Amino acid sequence: MSTAIGSPTEHLNALSQQIRRWIVRCTSEAGSGHPTSSLSAVELMVDLLFGGTFRFNPEQPDHPANDRLIFSKGHASPLFYSLWAAAGQIDPADLMSYRTFGSRLEGHPTSRFHLTEAATGSLGQGLSIGLGMALTAKYLDHSPSRTFVLLGDSEMAEGSQWEAIQLAAHYQLDNLIGVLDVNRLGQRGETMFGHDLRAYRDRIESFGWRCVLVEDGHDHEQVRQAYATLDDSQEPSGKPTMLIARTIKGKGIPSWEDENGHHGKPLDEESYEQVLSQLGDPDQSIRGELAPPILYQPDPAASLEAGSVDYSPGDQVATRDAFGNALVRLAGKYPRLVSLDGEVCNSTRSKRFRDEYPDRFFQMFVAEQNMVGAATGMAVRGKTPFVSTFAAFLTRAFDQIRMAPYSDAHIKFVGSHCGVSIGQDGPSQMGLEDIAMFRTIQDALVLYPSDATSTEALVDLMADHDGIAYLRATRGKLPVIYDASETFAIGGSKVLRESEADQVTLIGAGITLHECLAAHAVLRDCGIATRVIDLYSIKPLDHATVRQAADQTRVVFTVEDHFPEGGLGEAVLTSLSDHSTPVNCIGVRKRPLSGSPDELLDAEGISATKIADAVTRWINR
């Protein structure tokens, strides 16, 4: 196709060629990276950002009307950074620091580069994150912002993609646009459908999306026409859009184009200069213009004073009930608080928030990976998402959970139905790994309240905390042990029983704290004085109180309704790793069964009777 000198298409073509040069150069300089995966999507992204479609003010990257761009195929980071160099936000010379120690231009994008909307690289997550951003713009901020997600064809095999596709259609997110780069080749060979664009279209359309096919994703006219369809209608369609483009992996390196075996490999020295010469004369000064965002004035809600907590010692209240009450009580204090549910809100008690604040509640159905991904998108757009489901079901979303910190996404997780104490439902429903899982998340809070008063206080602290937090909630009713005036702190604990004659320290949290208190009474009648600590903050842990107890007693027993590996006991063991006082960890060590909560606690050795027996055996050994 001939192009007049100085035409928009000619400028876009020149930009594309210079971006290709930057991709080749920075990956060759680094000696690693994914040039071929980046080269296939050059025109798709150049025409989006610099063809008049993408609306963004880089001087105000947090402006709520800005469009958003997520590279779900995060390994195409050489393209991502080169685009921002073309937009004048990265000095081209800095591209040569790509993948070097300390560079903000990391191998896969993270929040260390300020224009990264969300960290990606673990495939199959970008569309869920984009869904969360689109939900935020459409239903919470009422903003004209749109979210664009660059997707790779390999990652379309991920189930999390189809979770997001279903939910986006359900919520009629016509402000969510996927750009599917169908370059045919994955890491080890051809993808599931190769270059069959219609195979993708048929599947995605069947979920309620609008699809636009681009037969040649390197033809600027075709790509720009596809983007132009986004503005064809003045009325919202109610349908998300997927641009599905046929591209060539390695486009611009003739000897590598559409050829397997080059994934994740830079050019060798012999080919480097030849390829650069084939890409034409360099133009380091070429830049692209971004369209400005639509004028929009946000109207954030003001924070209101929260109501008071109204529980009395001795009341029987499940901590999951207190969590539901806390969400409602704190909704005015934290106007950015939103709730996401995995179709168990009647069990987690987030239903109460749904009933009071339906506009801030999002039903994500039984699709936990997508739920966490969407929460990430909401969090990076300034919301405070509380994600609640059974603790056991959060484990299937661990990949999304572990990636959230690299986006600086301050998500609050609540896992209910923890441990064998849930009873007859059996092991499939018992969260027995959750403390270990969340303890591995760097800087995350892990909180385990033992009554309604402490639950409400800890939910408040979570909402106010600038980071990821996890709260473990118990299914059954527990007696309230704290007065409403009691205060709690991140990294704190409570010593509930102590004397100068204490021989043994019992450390519990949640339901096992109550078993420890009962065991304390049994042991007292046997002449064995015990100290009882409520370790409601498992991470960070109250090292000073734990260490003082180890200094003043002969032995420490930890008791938890959780597997020993990675749980409360190991947290205490780590705290006392250089201390001479022995630590005995009592936890769930046998395969759990269905049964009553009392039967199961006793069978696993974490009932009051079994705790007292264990302590007595140790004292009389």
Coordinates of C-alpha atoms in Angstrom, one line a residue:
M1 CA 0.0 0.0 0.0
S2 CA 1.5 3.3 -1.0
T3 CA 1.6 6.1 1.6
A4 CA 1.9 9.8 1.1
I5 CA 5.0 11.5 2.6
G6 CA 4.2 12.8 6.0
S7 CA 0.9 10.9 6.3
P8 CA -0.2 9.4 9.7
T9 CA 0.4 5.9 8.4
E10 CA 4.0 6.8 7.4
H11 CA 4.7 8.2 10.8
L12 CA 3.3 5.1 12.5
N13 CA 5.4 2.9 10.3
A14 CA 8.5 4.9 11.1
L15 CA 7.7 4.7 14.8
S16 CA 7.2 0.9 14.5
Q17 CA 10.6 0.5 12.8
Q18 CA 12.4 2.5 15.5
I19 CA 10.6 0.5 18.2
R20 CA 11.7 -2.7 16.6
R21 CA 15.3 -1.4 16.7
W22 CA 14.9 -0.6 20.4
I23 CA 13.5 -4.1 21.0
V24 CA 16.4 -5.8 19.2
R25 CA 19.0 -3.5 20.8
C26 CA 17.9 -3.7 24.5
T27 CA 17.5 -7.5 24.4
S28 CA 20.8 -8.0 22.7
E29 CA 22.5 -5.6 25.2
A30 CA 20.8 -7.6 28.1
G31 CA 21.7 -10.9 26.5
S32 CA 18.2 -12.2 27.3
G33 CA 14.6 -11.3 26.9
H34 CA 11.8 -12.0 24.4
P35 CA 12.3 -10.0 21.3
T36 CA 10.2 -12.3 19.0
S37 CA 7.2 -12.1 21.2
S38 CA 7.6 -8.3 21.3
L39 CA 8.0 -7.9 17.6
S40 CA 4.7 -9.6 16.7
A41 CA 2.6 -7.0 18.6
V42 CA 4.4 -3.8 17.5
E43 CA 1.8 -2.4 15.1
L44 CA -1.0 -3.5 17.4
M45 CA 0.4 -1.4 20.2
V46 CA 1.8 1.5 18.1
D47 CA -1.5 2.1 16.5
L48 CA -3.3 1.9 19.8
L49 CA -1.2 4.4 21.6
F50 CA -0.2 6.7 18.8
G51 CA -3.1 6.3 16.3
G52 CA -5.5 8.4 18.3
T53 CA -7.4 5.6 20.2
F54 CA -5.6 5.5 23.6
R55 CA -6.4 8.5 25.8
F56 CA -3.8 9.1 28.5
N57 CA -2.0 12.0 30.2
P58 CA 1.5 10.8 31.2
E59 CA 1.9 13.8 33.4
Q60 CA -1.0 12.6 35.5
P61 CA -0.8 8.8 35.3
D62 CA -3.3 8.4 38.2
H63 CA -6.0 10.6 36.5
P64 CA -9.2 8.5 36.8
A65 CA -10.2 9.3 33.1
N66 CA -7.0 7.9 31.7
D67 CA -7.3 4.8 29.6
R68 CA -5.3 1.8 31.0
L69 CA -3.0 -0.6 29.3
I70 CA -2.0 -4.0 30.7
F71 CA 0.5 -6.3 29.0
S72 CA -0.9 -9.6 30.1
K73 CA 1.9 -11.2 27.9
G74 CA 4.4 -9.5 30.2
H75 CA 7.3 -11.2 28.5
A76 CA 6.8 -8.6 25.7
S77 CA 8.3 -6.0 28.1
P78 CA 10.8 -4.8 25.5
L79 CA 7.9 -3.6 23.5
F80 CA 6.2 -2.1 26.5
Y81 CA 9.2 -0.1 27.5
S82 CA 9.9 1.0 23.9
L83 CA 6.4 2.3 23.6
W84 CA 6.9 4.5 26.6
A85 CA 10.2 5.6 25.2
A86 CA 8.4 6.6 22.0
A87 CA 5.9 8.5 24.2
G88 CA 8.8 10.5 25.8
Q89 CA 8.6 8.8 29.2
I90 CA 11.8 6.8 29.0
D91 CA 15.1 8.1 27.7
P92 CA 16.0 5.7 24.8
A93 CA 19.5 5.4 26.4
D94 CA 17.9 4.0 29.5
L95 CA 16.4 1.1 27.5
M96 CA 19.9 -0.3 27.4
S97 CA 19.6 -0.9 31.2
Y98 CA 16.9 -3.4 30.5
R99 CA 17.1 -6.5 32.8
T100 CA 20.1 -5.2 34.7
F101 CA 20.3 -5.2 38.4
G102 CA 18.6 -2.2 39.9
S103 CA 17.0 -1.1 36.7
R104 CA 13.3 -0.1 36.9
L105 CA 13.0 -1.8 33.5
E106 CA 12.7 -5.4 34.8
G107 CA 12.4 -8.5 32.7
H108 CA 8.6 -8.5 33.2
P109 CA 6.9 -5.3 34.2
T110 CA 6.3 -4.5 37.9
S111 CA 5.3 -1.3 39.8
R112 CA 8.9 -0.3 40.0
F113 CA 8.3 1.3 36.6
H114 CA 5.7 4.0 37.3
L115 CA 3.6 3.5 34.2
T116 CA 3.1 -0.2 34.8
E117 CA -0.6 -0.6 35.6
A118 CA -0.1 -4.1 37.1
A119 CA 2.7 -6.6 37.3
T120 CA 2.4 -9.4 34.8
G121 CA 4.5 -12.2 33.5
S122 CA 2.7 -15.2 35.0
L123 CA 0.4 -15.7 32.1
G124 CA -3.4 -15.7 32.2
Q125 CA -3.8 -12.9 34.8
G126 CA -3.9 -9.6 32.8
L127 CA -7.5 -9.9 31.6
S128 CA -8.8 -10.5 35.2
I129 CA -6.9 -7.4 36.3
G130 CA -8.3 -5.4 33.4
L131 CA -11.8 -6.6 34.4
G132 CA -11.2 -5.2 37.9
M133 CA -10.1 -1.9 36.4
A134 CA -13.1 -1.8 34.1
L135 CA -15.5 -2.6 36.9
T136 CA -14.0 0.2 38.9
A137 CA -14.4 2.7 36.1
K138 CA -17.9 1.8 35.1
Y139 CA -19.6 1.0 38.4
L140 CA -17.6 2.8 41.1
D141 CA -16.0 5.9 39.6
H142 CA -18.4 6.3 36.6
S143 CA -15.4 7.3 34.6
P144 CA -14.9 7.3 30.8
S145 CA -11.7 5.3 31.3
R146 CA -11.3 2.2 29.2
T147 CA -9.0 -0.7 29.8
F148 CA -6.9 -2.3 27.1
V149 CA -5.3 -5.7 27.6
L150 CA -2.6 -7.2 25.3
L151 CA -3.0 -10.9 25.3
G152 CA -0.9 -13.7 23.9
D153 CA -2.4 -16.6 22.1
S154 CA -0.5 -19.2 24.3
E155 CA -2.1 -17.8 27.5
M156 CA -5.6 -18.3 26.1
A157 CA -5.3 -21.9 27.3
E158 CA -5.4 -20.7 30.9
G159 CA -8.7 -21.2 32.6
S160 CA -8.4 -17.9 34.4
Q161 CA -8.8 -16.1 31.0
W162 CA -12.2 -17.8 30.5
E163 CA -13.2 -16.9 34.0
A164 CA -12.6 -13.3 33.1
I165 CA -14.3 -13.5 29.8
Q166 CA -17.4 -14.9 31.4
L167 CA -17.5 -12.2 34.1
A168 CA -16.8 -9.3 31.8
A169 CA -19.8 -10.3 29.7
H170 CA -21.9 -10.7 32.8
Y171 CA -21.1 -7.2 34.0
Q172 CA -21.5 -5.8 30.4
L173 CA -18.0 -4.2 30.5
D174 CA -18.0 -2.4 27.2
N175 CA -15.1 -0.4 28.5
L176 CA -12.8 -3.5 28.4
I177 CA -10.9 -4.2 25.2
G178 CA -8.7 -7.2 24.7
V179 CA -6.1 -7.2 22.0
L180 CA -5.2 -10.8 21.1
D181 CA -1.9 -11.2 19.4
V182 CA -2.2 -14.5 17.5
N183 CA 1.4 -15.1 16.4
R184 CA 0.9 -18.9 16.2
L185 CA 4.0 -19.9 18.2
G186 CA 4.4 -20.4 21.9
Q187 CA 7.6 -21.3 23.8
R188 CA 7.9 -24.8 22.5
G189 CA 6.0 -24.8 19.3
E190 CA 2.6 -24.1 17.8
T191 CA -0.3 -22.9 20.0
M192 CA -3.6 -24.7 20.3
F193 CA -5.3 -23.1 17.3
G194 CA -2.3 -21.7 15.4
H195 CA -3.3 -18.9 13.1
D196 CA -7.0 -19.8 13.1
L197 CA -8.5 -16.5 14.1
R198 CA -12.0 -17.8 13.7
A199 CA -11.4 -20.5 16.3
Y200 CA -10.8 -17.8 18.9
R201 CA -13.7 -15.7 17.6
D202 CA -16.2 -18.5 17.8
R203 CA -15.3 -19.3 21.4
I204 CA -15.1 -15.7 22.7
E205 CA -18.2 -14.6 20.9
S206 CA -20.1 -17.4 22.5
F207 CA -19.5 -15.9 25.9
G208 CA -21.1 -12.6 24.8
W209 CA -18.2 -10.6 23.5
R210 CA -17.9 -8.6 20.3
C211 CA -15.0 -9.7 18.2
V212 CA -13.1 -7.8 15.5
L213 CA -10.8 -9.8 13.3
V214 CA -7.6 -8.3 11.9
E215 CA -6.3 -10.5 9.1
D216 CA -2.9 -8.7 9.0
G217 CA -1.9 -7.3 12.4
H218 CA 1.1 -5.6 10.8
D219 CA -1.0 -3.5 8.4
H220 CA -1.5 -0.1 9.9
E221 CA -4.7 0.6 8.0
Q222 CA -6.3 -2.7 9.1
V223 CA -5.3 -2.2 12.7
R224 CA -6.5 1.4 12.8
Q225 CA -9.8 0.5 11.2
A226 CA -10.3 -2.2 13.9
Y227 CA -9.7 0.3 16.7
A228 CA -12.0 2.8 15.0
T229 CA -14.9 0.3 15.4
L230 CA -14.7 1.0 19.2
D231 CA -16.2 4.5 18.5
D232 CA -18.6 3.4 15.7
S233 CA -21.7 3.5 18.0
Q234 CA -22.7 6.5 20.1
E235 CA -24.6 4.1 22.5
P236 CA -22.8 1.7 24.8
S237 CA -23.0 -1.8 23.4
G238 CA -22.9 -3.6 26.8
K239 CA -20.4 -6.0 25.3
P240 CA -16.6 -6.2 25.9
T241 CA -14.5 -6.2 22.7
M242 CA -11.8 -8.5 21.6
L243 CA -9.5 -7.6 18.7
I244 CA -8.1 -10.8 17.3
A245 CA -5.1 -10.2 15.0
R246 CA -3.0 -12.5 12.9
T247 CA 0.6 -11.6 13.5
I248 CA 4.1 -13.0 12.8
K249 CA 6.3 -13.9 15.6
G250 CA 9.7 -12.3 15.1
K251 CA 8.3 -9.8 12.6
G252 CA 11.2 -7.6 11.4
I253 CA 13.9 -10.3 11.7
P254 CA 13.5 -12.1 8.3
S255 CA 15.4 -15.2 9.2
W256 CA 13.4 -15.7 12.4
E257 CA 9.9 -14.7 11.2
D258 CA 7.2 -17.4 11.9
E259 CA 9.9 -19.8 12.8
N260 CA 9.9 -22.0 15.9
G261 CA 12.9 -22.1 18.3
H262 CA 13.6 -18.5 19.0
H263 CA 11.3 -17.8 21.9
G264 CA 13.1 -16.0 24.8
K265 CA 16.3 -15.6 22.8
P266 CA 18.2 -12.4 21.8
L267 CA 20.0 -12.2 18.5
D268 CA 23.6 -13.4 18.4
E269 CA 26.4 -11.0 17.7
E270 CA 26.8 -12.2 14.1
S271 CA 23.1 -11.4 13.2
Y272 CA 22.7 -8.3 15.3
E273 CA 24.2 -5.6 12.9
Q274 CA 22.6 -7.3 9.9
V275 CA 19.2 -7.1 11.4
L276 CA 19.6 -3.5 12.5
S277 CA 20.6 -2.5 9.0
Q278 CA 17.5 -4.3 7.6
L279 CA 15.3 -2.3 10.0
G280 CA 16.4 1.0 8.3
D281 CA 18.1 4.1 9.5
P282 CA 17.7 4.8 13.2
D283 CA 15.6 7.8 14.3
Q284 CA 16.1 8.1 18.1
S285 CA 14.2 11.4 18.1
I286 CA 11.0 10.0 16.7
R287 CA 8.1 10.3 19.1
G288 CA 4.4 9.6 19.2
E289 CA 1.6 11.7 20.6
L290 CA -1.0 10.3 23.1
A291 CA -4.5 11.6 22.9
P292 CA -5.7 13.4 26.1
P293 CA -8.2 11.8 28.4
I294 CA -11.9 12.9 28.2
L295 CA -12.7 15.7 30.7
Y296 CA -14.0 14.2 33.9
Q297 CA -14.5 15.4 37.4
P298 CA -14.4 12.7 40.1
D299 CA -16.7 13.0 43.1
P300 CA -15.2 10.9 45.9
A301 CA -17.3 10.1 48.9
A302 CA -16.2 11.6 52.3
S303 CA -15.2 9.4 55.2
L304 CA -17.7 9.1 58.0
E305 CA -17.3 8.1 61.6
A306 CA -17.8 4.3 62.2
G307 CA -20.3 3.1 64.6
S308 CA -19.4 1.4 67.9
V309 CA -18.8 -2.3 68.5
D310 CA -21.6 -3.8 70.6
Y311 CA -20.6 -7.2 72.0
S312 CA -20.4 -8.3 75.6
P313 CA -18.1 -10.9 77.2
G314 CA -19.9 -14.2 77.2
D315 CA -21.9 -13.6 74.0
Q316 CA -21.7 -16.5 71.5
V317 CA -20.7 -15.1 68.1
A318 CA -18.9 -16.7 65.2
T319 CA -16.0 -14.6 64.0
R320 CA -17.3 -14.9 60.4
D321 CA -20.5 -13.1 61.7
A322 CA -18.4 -10.4 63.2
F323 CA -16.5 -10.0 59.9
G324 CA -19.8 -9.4 58.1
N325 CA -20.9 -6.9 60.8
A326 CA -17.6 -5.1 60.5
L327 CA -17.8 -4.6 56.8
V328 CA -21.2 -2.9 57.2
R329 CA -20.0 -0.9 60.2
L330 CA -16.8 0.3 58.5
A331 CA -18.3 1.1 55.1
G332 CA -18.8 4.8 55.8
K333 CA -15.4 5.1 57.4
Y334 CA -13.7 3.6 54.3
P335 CA -15.7 4.8 51.3
R336 CA -13.3 3.0 49.0
L337 CA -14.0 -0.3 50.6
V338 CA -15.6 -2.9 48.2
S339 CA -16.4 -6.5 48.7
L340 CA -15.8 -9.4 46.3
D341 CA -17.4 -12.8 46.8
G342 CA -16.9 -16.2 45.4
E343 CA -20.6 -17.2 45.7
V344 CA -20.4 -18.0 49.4
C345 CA -21.4 -14.6 50.9
N346 CA -24.2 -16.2 52.9
S347 CA -21.5 -18.3 54.6
T348 CA -18.7 -15.7 54.9
R349 CA -21.4 -13.2 56.0
S350 CA -20.3 -10.6 53.4
K351 CA -24.0 -10.9 52.3
R352 CA -24.7 -8.3 55.0
F353 CA -22.5 -5.8 53.1
R354 CA -24.2 -6.8 49.8
D355 CA -27.6 -6.1 51.3
E356 CA -26.6 -2.7 52.7
Y357 CA -24.2 -1.5 49.9
P358 CA -25.2 -3.4 46.7
D359 CA -23.3 -0.9 44.5
R360 CA -20.0 -1.7 46.3
F361 CA -20.5 -5.5 46.2
F362 CA -19.3 -7.7 43.3
Q363 CA -20.4 -11.3 42.9
M364 CA -17.5 -13.1 41.2
F365 CA -19.1 -16.5 41.3
V366 CA -17.1 -19.7 41.7
A367 CA -14.0 -18.4 40.0
E368 CA -11.5 -17.6 42.6
Q369 CA -8.5 -16.9 40.3
N370 CA -10.5 -14.2 38.5
M371 CA -11.8 -12.8 41.8
V372 CA -8.3 -12.2 43.0
G373 CA -7.2 -10.8 39.7
A374 CA -10.1 -8.4 39.6
A375 CA -9.4 -7.4 43.1
T376 CA -5.8 -6.5 42.0
G377 CA -7.3 -4.3 39.3
M378 CA -9.6 -2.6 41.7
A379 CA -6.8 -2.1 44.3
V380 CA -4.4 -0.4 41.8
R381 CA -7.2 1.9 40.9
G382 CA -7.5 3.1 44.5
K383 CA -10.1 0.8 46.0
T384 CA -9.8 -1.3 49.1
P385 CA -11.1 -4.7 48.1
F386 CA -12.1 -7.3 50.6
V387 CA -12.0 -10.7 49.0
S388 CA -13.8 -13.4 51.0
T389 CA -14.4 -17.1 50.5
F390 CA -13.6 -20.3 52.2
A391 CA -10.0 -20.4 53.2
A392 CA -9.5 -23.7 51.3
F393 CA -10.6 -22.1 48.0
L394 CA -8.1 -19.3 48.2
T395 CA -5.4 -21.8 47.6
R396 CA -6.3 -22.2 43.9
A397 CA -5.7 -18.5 43.5
F398 CA -2.3 -18.5 45.0
D399 CA -0.6 -17.5 41.8
Q400 CA -2.7 -14.3 41.6
I401 CA -2.2 -13.7 45.3
R402 CA 1.6 -14.0 45.1
M403 CA 1.7 -11.6 42.1
A404 CA -0.4 -8.9 43.8
P405 CA 2.5 -7.3 45.8
Y406 CA 4.4 -6.6 42.6
S407 CA 1.5 -4.4 41.5
D408 CA 1.4 -2.7 45.0
A409 CA -2.2 -4.0 45.1
H410 CA -3.4 -3.7 48.7
I411 CA -6.0 -6.5 48.8
K412 CA -7.6 -7.7 52.0
F413 CA -8.3 -11.4 52.1
V414 CA -10.7 -13.2 54.5
G415 CA -10.8 -17.0 54.7
S416 CA -13.7 -18.6 56.6
H417 CA -14.4 -22.2 57.4
C418 CA -10.9 -22.8 58.7
G419 CA -9.6 -26.0 60.1
V420 CA -11.1 -29.3 61.2
S421 CA -13.5 -27.4 63.5
I422 CA -15.9 -26.8 60.6
G423 CA -17.1 -30.3 61.2
Q424 CA -19.1 -32.6 59.0
D425 CA -18.3 -31.1 55.6
G426 CA -15.0 -33.0 55.6
P427 CA -11.5 -32.2 54.4
S428 CA -12.3 -30.6 51.0
Q429 CA -13.8 -27.6 52.8
M430 CA -11.2 -27.3 55.6
G431 CA -8.7 -24.6 55.2
L432 CA -5.5 -26.1 56.7
E433 CA -2.9 -24.5 54.6
D434 CA -3.9 -20.9 54.5
I435 CA -1.7 -19.5 57.3
A436 CA 1.3 -21.0 55.6
M437 CA 0.3 -19.7 52.2
F438 CA -0.2 -16.1 53.4
R439 CA 2.9 -16.1 55.6
T440 CA 5.0 -16.6 52.5
I441 CA 3.7 -13.3 51.0
Q442 CA 6.3 -10.7 51.8
D443 CA 5.1 -8.0 54.2
A444 CA 1.6 -9.4 54.3
L445 CA -0.4 -9.4 57.6
V446 CA -1.8 -12.7 58.9
L447 CA -4.4 -12.2 61.5
Y448 CA -6.5 -14.8 63.4
P449 CA -9.0 -13.4 65.8
S450 CA -10.6 -15.5 68.6
D451 CA -13.8 -13.6 69.2
A452 CA -16.2 -11.0 67.7
T453 CA -14.6 -8.0 69.4
S454 CA -11.1 -8.7 68.2
T455 CA -12.4 -9.6 64.7
E456 CA -14.1 -6.2 64.3
A457 CA -10.9 -4.4 65.5
L458 CA -8.7 -6.4 63.2
V459 CA -10.9 -5.8 60.2
D460 CA -10.6 -2.1 60.9
L461 CA -6.8 -2.4 61.1
M462 CA -6.8 -4.3 57.8
A463 CA -8.8 -1.7 56.0
D464 CA -6.5 1.0 57.2
H465 CA -3.3 -1.0 56.4
D466 CA -1.3 0.0 53.4
G467 CA -0.6 -3.5 52.1
I468 CA -1.9 -7.0 51.7
A469 CA -3.6 -8.6 54.7
Y470 CA -5.3 -11.9 55.5
L471 CA -7.8 -12.6 58.3
R472 CA -8.8 -16.2 59.3
A473 CA -12.4 -16.6 60.4
T474 CA -14.0 -19.4 62.3
R475 CA -17.3 -21.1 61.3
G476 CA -18.7 -21.9 64.7
K477 CA -19.8 -19.6 67.5
L478 CA -17.2 -18.7 70.0
P479 CA -17.6 -16.9 73.3
V480 CA -16.7 -13.2 73.4
I481 CA -13.8 -12.7 75.7
Y482 CA -12.9 -9.1 75.1
D483 CA -14.7 -6.0 76.2
A484 CA -15.6 -3.5 73.5
S485 CA -13.1 -1.1 74.9
E486 CA -10.1 -3.5 74.3
T487 CA -7.5 -2.3 71.8
F488 CA -5.6 -4.4 69.3
A489 CA -2.5 -3.7 67.2
I490 CA -0.8 -5.2 64.2
G491 CA 2.0 -7.2 65.6
G492 CA 0.3 -7.5 69.0
S493 CA -0.9 -10.2 71.2
K494 CA -2.8 -10.6 74.5
V495 CA -1.6 -12.5 77.6
L496 CA -4.9 -13.8 79.1
R497 CA -3.6 -16.0 81.9
E498 CA -0.3 -15.6 83.8
S499 CA 1.3 -15.9 87.2
E500 CA 4.8 -15.8 88.6
A501 CA 4.5 -19.6 89.0
D502 CA 3.9 -20.4 85.4
Q503 CA 5.7 -23.5 84.2
V504 CA 4.2 -23.8 80.7
T505 CA 3.2 -21.3 78.0
L506 CA 0.2 -22.1 75.8
I507 CA -0.1 -20.1 72.6
G508 CA -3.2 -20.3 70.5
A509 CA -5.3 -18.2 68.1
G510 CA -8.9 -18.4 66.9
I511 CA -10.7 -21.5 68.1
T512 CA -7.6 -23.1 69.7
L513 CA -7.2 -20.1 72.1
H514 CA -10.5 -21.2 73.7
E515 CA -9.2 -24.7 73.9
C516 CA -6.0 -23.4 75.6
L517 CA -8.1 -21.4 78.1
A518 CA -10.0 -24.6 78.9
A519 CA -6.8 -26.6 79.2
H520 CA -5.4 -23.9 81.5
A521 CA -8.3 -24.5 83.9
V522 CA -7.8 -28.3 83.8
L523 CA -4.0 -28.0 84.4
R524 CA -4.5 -25.5 87.2
D525 CA -6.6 -28.1 89.0
C526 CA -3.7 -30.5 88.5
G527 CA -1.3 -28.0 90.1
I528 CA 0.4 -27.0 86.8
A529 CA 0.5 -23.2 86.2
T530 CA 0.2 -22.1 82.6
R531 CA 0.4 -18.9 80.8
V532 CA -2.0 -18.4 77.9
I533 CA -1.3 -16.1 75.0
D534 CA -3.7 -15.0 72.2
L535 CA -1.4 -14.7 69.2
Y536 CA -4.0 -12.9 67.1
S537 CA -1.3 -11.3 64.9
I538 CA 0.7 -14.3 63.5
K539 CA 2.5 -12.0 61.0
P540 CA 4.0 -9.8 62.2
L541 CA 4.4 -11.6 65.5
D542 CA 4.8 -10.1 68.9
H543 CA 8.4 -11.3 69.4
A544 CA 8.8 -9.5 72.8
T545 CA 5.8 -11.2 74.5
V546 CA 6.7 -14.6 73.1
R547 CA 10.3 -14.3 74.1
Q548 CA 9.4 -13.1 77.6
A549 CA 7.1 -16.1 78.0
A550 CA 10.0 -18.4 76.9
D551 CA 12.3 -16.7 79.4
Q552 CA 9.9 -17.2 82.2
T553 CA 8.5 -20.7 81.6
R554 CA 10.0 -24.1 81.0
V555 CA 8.3 -25.0 77.8
V556 CA 6.1 -23.4 75.1
F557 CA 3.2 -25.3 73.5
T558 CA 1.6 -23.8 70.3
V559 CA -1.8 -25.1 69.4
E560 CA -3.4 -24.5 66.0
D561 CA -6.3 -25.9 63.8
H562 CA -3.9 -26.0 60.8
F563 CA -1.2 -28.2 59.5
P564 CA 2.0 -27.8 61.4
E565 CA 4.0 -26.9 58.3
G566 CA 4.1 -23.1 57.9
G567 CA 1.5 -22.4 60.6
L568 CA 1.4 -20.5 63.9
G569 CA 3.8 -23.0 65.5
E570 CA 6.5 -22.5 62.9
A571 CA 6.1 -18.8 63.3
V572 CA 6.8 -19.1 67.0
L573 CA 9.7 -21.6 66.4
T574 CA 11.3 -19.0 64.1
S575 CA 10.9 -16.3 66.7
L576 CA 12.6 -18.5 69.3
S577 CA 15.1 -20.1 67.0
D578 CA 18.0 -18.9 69.1
H579 CA 16.3 -19.6 72.4
S580 CA 16.9 -22.6 74.7
T581 CA 13.3 -23.1 75.8
P582 CA 11.8 -26.0 73.8
V583 CA 8.7 -25.4 71.6
N584 CA 6.2 -28.2 71.0
C585 CA 3.8 -27.6 68.1
I586 CA 0.4 -29.2 68.3
G587 CA -1.5 -29.1 65.1
V588 CA -3.5 -31.2 62.6
R589 CA -1.2 -34.1 61.9
K590 CA -3.7 -36.8 60.9
R591 CA -5.9 -37.0 57.8
P592 CA -9.0 -35.2 58.8
L593 CA -12.5 -36.8 58.6
S594 CA -16.1 -35.8 58.7
G595 CA -17.5 -35.5 62.2
S596 CA -18.6 -33.1 64.8
P597 CA -16.2 -30.2 65.6
D598 CA -15.6 -31.6 69.1
E599 CA -14.8 -35.0 67.7
L600 CA -12.4 -33.6 65.2
L601 CA -10.6 -31.3 67.6
D602 CA -10.1 -34.3 69.9
A603 CA -9.0 -36.7 67.2
E604 CA -6.3 -34.2 66.1
G605 CA -5.1 -33.6 69.6
I606 CA -6.1 -29.9 69.7
S607 CA -9.0 -30.2 72.2
A608 CA -8.6 -28.9 75.7
T609 CA -8.4 -32.4 77.1
K610 CA -5.7 -33.4 74.6
I611 CA -3.7 -30.2 75.2
A612 CA -3.8 -30.8 79.0
D613 CA -2.7 -34.5 78.4
A614 CA 0.3 -33.4 76.3
V615 CA 1.4 -30.8 78.8
T616 CA 1.1 -33.3 81.7
R617 CA 3.1 -35.9 79.8
W618 CA 5.8 -33.3 79.2
I619 CA 5.9 -32.2 82.8
N620 CA 6.0 -35.8 84.1
R621 CA 8.4 -37.2 81.5

